[in-house]
mmCIF file of C-alpha atoms in Angstrom:
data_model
loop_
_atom_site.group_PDB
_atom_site.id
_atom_site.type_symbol
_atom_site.label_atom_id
_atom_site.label_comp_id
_atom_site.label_asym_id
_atom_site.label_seq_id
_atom_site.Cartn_x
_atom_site.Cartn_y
_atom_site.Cartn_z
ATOM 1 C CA UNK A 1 1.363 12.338 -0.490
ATOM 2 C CA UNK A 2 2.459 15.535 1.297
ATOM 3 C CA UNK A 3 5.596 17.516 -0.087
ATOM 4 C CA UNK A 4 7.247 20.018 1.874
ATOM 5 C CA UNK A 5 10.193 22.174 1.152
ATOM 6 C CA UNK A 6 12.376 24.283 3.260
ATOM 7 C CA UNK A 7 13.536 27.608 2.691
ATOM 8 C CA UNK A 8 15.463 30.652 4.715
ATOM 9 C CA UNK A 9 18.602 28.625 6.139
ATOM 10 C CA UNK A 10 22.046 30.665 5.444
ATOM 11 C CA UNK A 11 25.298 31.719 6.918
ATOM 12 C CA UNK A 12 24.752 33.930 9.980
ATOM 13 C CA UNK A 13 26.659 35.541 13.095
ATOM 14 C CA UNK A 14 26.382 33.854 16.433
ATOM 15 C CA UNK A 15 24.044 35.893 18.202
ATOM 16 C CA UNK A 16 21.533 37.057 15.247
ATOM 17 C CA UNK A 17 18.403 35.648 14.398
ATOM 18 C CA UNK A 18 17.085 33.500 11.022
ATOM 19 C CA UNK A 19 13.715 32.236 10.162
ATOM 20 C CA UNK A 20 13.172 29.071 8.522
ATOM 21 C CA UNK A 21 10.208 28.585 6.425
ATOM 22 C CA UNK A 22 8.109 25.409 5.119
ATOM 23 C CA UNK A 23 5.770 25.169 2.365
ATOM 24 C CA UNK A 24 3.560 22.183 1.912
ATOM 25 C CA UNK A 25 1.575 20.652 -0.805
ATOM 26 C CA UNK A 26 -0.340 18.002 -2.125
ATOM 27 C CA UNK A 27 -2.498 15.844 0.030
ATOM 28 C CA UNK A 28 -2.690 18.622 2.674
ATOM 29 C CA UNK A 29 -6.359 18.743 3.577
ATOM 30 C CA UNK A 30 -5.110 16.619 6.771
ATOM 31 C CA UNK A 31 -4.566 17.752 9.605
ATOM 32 C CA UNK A 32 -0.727 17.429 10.098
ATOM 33 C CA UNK A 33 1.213 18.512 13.171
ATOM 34 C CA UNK A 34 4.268 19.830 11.992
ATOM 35 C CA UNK A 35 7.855 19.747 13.680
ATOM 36 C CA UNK A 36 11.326 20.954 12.746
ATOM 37 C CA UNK A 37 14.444 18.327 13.451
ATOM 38 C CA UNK A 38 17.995 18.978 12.941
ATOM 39 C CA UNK A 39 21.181 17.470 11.982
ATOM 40 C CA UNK A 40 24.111 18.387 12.665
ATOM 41 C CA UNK A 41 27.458 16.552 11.021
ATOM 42 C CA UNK A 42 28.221 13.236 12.938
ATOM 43 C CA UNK A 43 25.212 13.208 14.883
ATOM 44 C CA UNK A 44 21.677 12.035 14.915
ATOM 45 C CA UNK A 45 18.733 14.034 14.120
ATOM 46 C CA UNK A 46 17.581 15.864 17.197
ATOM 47 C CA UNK A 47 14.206 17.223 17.327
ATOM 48 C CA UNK A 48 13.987 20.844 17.954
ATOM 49 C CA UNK A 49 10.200 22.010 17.949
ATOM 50 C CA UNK A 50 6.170 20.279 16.983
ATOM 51 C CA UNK A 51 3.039 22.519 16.381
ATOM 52 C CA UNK A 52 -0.501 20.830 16.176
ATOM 53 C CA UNK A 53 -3.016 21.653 13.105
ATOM 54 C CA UNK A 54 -4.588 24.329 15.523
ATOM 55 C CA UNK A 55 -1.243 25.968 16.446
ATOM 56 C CA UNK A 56 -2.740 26.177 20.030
ATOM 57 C CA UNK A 57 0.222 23.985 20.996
ATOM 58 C CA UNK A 58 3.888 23.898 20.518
ATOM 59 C CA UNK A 59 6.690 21.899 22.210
ATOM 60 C CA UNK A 60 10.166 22.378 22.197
ATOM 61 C CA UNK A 61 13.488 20.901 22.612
ATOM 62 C CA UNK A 62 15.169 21.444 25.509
ATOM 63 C CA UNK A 63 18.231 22.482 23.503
ATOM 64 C CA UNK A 64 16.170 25.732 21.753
ATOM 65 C CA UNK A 65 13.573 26.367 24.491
ATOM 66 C CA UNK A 66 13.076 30.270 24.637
ATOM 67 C CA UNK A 67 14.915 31.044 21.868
ATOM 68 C CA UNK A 68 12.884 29.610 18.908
ATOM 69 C CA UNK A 69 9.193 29.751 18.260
ATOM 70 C CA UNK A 70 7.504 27.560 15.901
ATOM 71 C CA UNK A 71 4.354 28.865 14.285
ATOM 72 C CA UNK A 72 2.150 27.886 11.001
ATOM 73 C CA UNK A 73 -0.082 29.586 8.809
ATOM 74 C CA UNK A 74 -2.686 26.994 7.767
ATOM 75 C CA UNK A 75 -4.151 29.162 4.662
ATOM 76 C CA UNK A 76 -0.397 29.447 3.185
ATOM 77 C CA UNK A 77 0.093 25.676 4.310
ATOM 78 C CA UNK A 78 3.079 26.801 5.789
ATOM 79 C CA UNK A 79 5.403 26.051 8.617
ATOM 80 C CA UNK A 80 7.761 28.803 10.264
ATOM 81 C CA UNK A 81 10.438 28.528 12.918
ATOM 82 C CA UNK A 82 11.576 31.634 14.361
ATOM 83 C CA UNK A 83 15.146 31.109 15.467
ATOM 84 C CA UNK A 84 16.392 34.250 18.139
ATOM 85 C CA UNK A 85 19.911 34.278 19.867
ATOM 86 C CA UNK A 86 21.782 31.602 17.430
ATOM 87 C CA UNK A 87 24.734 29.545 18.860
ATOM 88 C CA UNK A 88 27.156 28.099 16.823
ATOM 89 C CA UNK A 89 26.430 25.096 18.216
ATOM 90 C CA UNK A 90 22.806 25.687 15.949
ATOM 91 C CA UNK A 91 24.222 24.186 13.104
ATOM 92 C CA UNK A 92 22.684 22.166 10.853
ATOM 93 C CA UNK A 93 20.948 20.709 8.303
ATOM 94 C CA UNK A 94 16.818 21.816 9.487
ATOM 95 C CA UNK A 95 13.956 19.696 8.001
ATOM 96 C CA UNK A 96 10.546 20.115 8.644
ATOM 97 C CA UNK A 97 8.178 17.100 8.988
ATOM 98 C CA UNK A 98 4.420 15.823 8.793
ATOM 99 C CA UNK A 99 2.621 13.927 11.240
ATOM 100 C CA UNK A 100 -0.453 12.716 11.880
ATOM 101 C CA UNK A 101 0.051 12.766 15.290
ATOM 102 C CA UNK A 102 -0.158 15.543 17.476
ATOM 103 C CA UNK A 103 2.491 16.684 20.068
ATOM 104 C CA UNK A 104 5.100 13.611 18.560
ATOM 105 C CA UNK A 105 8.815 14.819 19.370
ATOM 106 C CA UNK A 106 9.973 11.182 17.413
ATOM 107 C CA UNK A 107 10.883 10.555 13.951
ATOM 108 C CA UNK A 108 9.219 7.576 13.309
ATOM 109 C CA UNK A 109 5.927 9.499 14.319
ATOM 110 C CA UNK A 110 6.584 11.973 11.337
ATOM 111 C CA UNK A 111 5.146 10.434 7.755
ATOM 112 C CA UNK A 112 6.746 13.205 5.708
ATOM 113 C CA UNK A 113 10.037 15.171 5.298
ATOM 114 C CA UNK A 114 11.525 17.792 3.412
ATOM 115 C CA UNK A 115 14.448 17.959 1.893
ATOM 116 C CA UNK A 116 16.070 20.294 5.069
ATOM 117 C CA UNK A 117 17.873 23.381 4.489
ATOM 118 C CA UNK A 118 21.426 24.335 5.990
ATOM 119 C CA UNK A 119 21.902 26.908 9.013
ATOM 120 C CA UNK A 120 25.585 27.441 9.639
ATOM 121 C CA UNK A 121 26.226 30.240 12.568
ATOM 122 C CA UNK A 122 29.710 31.590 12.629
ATOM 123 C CA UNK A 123 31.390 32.420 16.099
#
């Protein structure tokens, strides 16, 4: 079993930038490619960004494309998504995920979840 928690969301200004972190533990001598999803109220999940063990690749939505940045630091088993330029139309709940596949922009690919932390940004 792999745990992960988020951390960082909050109540920003449209415009300003947040980071969102996520810390893993337990079984985590895997190697998981980690991605960030959101949820915004009445919609479905949308998947925003996916990193592979190495970090040597990263995808993104088309939604957040050059204005986030998803990066991971494997010896503090954590996750980070840089979030630059936020929209109101950012939030949303954010959860970070586990897979054991690399490059996987689906949620049935990811085998773990946190328990996703709220972004609100304010026009």
């Amino acid at each position: 079993q792999v745990q992960l928690v988020e951390s960082g969301g909050g109540l920003v200004q449209a415009g300003t930038s947040l980071r969102l972190s996520c810390a893993a533990s337990g079984r985590t001598s895997s190697s998981y490619a980690m991605g960030w999803f959101r949820q915004a109220p009445g919609k479905e999940r949308e998947f925003v960004a996916t990193i592979t063990w190495s970090g040597a690749y990263t995808y993104y939505g088309d939604s957040v494309k050059g204005r986030f940045t998803i990066s991971r630091d494997n010896a503090k088993k954590t996750v980070y998504l840089q979030m630059n330029n936020l929209k109101p139309e950012d939030t949303a709940v954010y959860y970070c995920a586990a897979s054991r596949m690399a490059g996987s922009t689906a949620e049935y690919m990811y085998n773990y979840w946190g328990q996703g932390t709220q972004v609100t940004v304010s026009s």
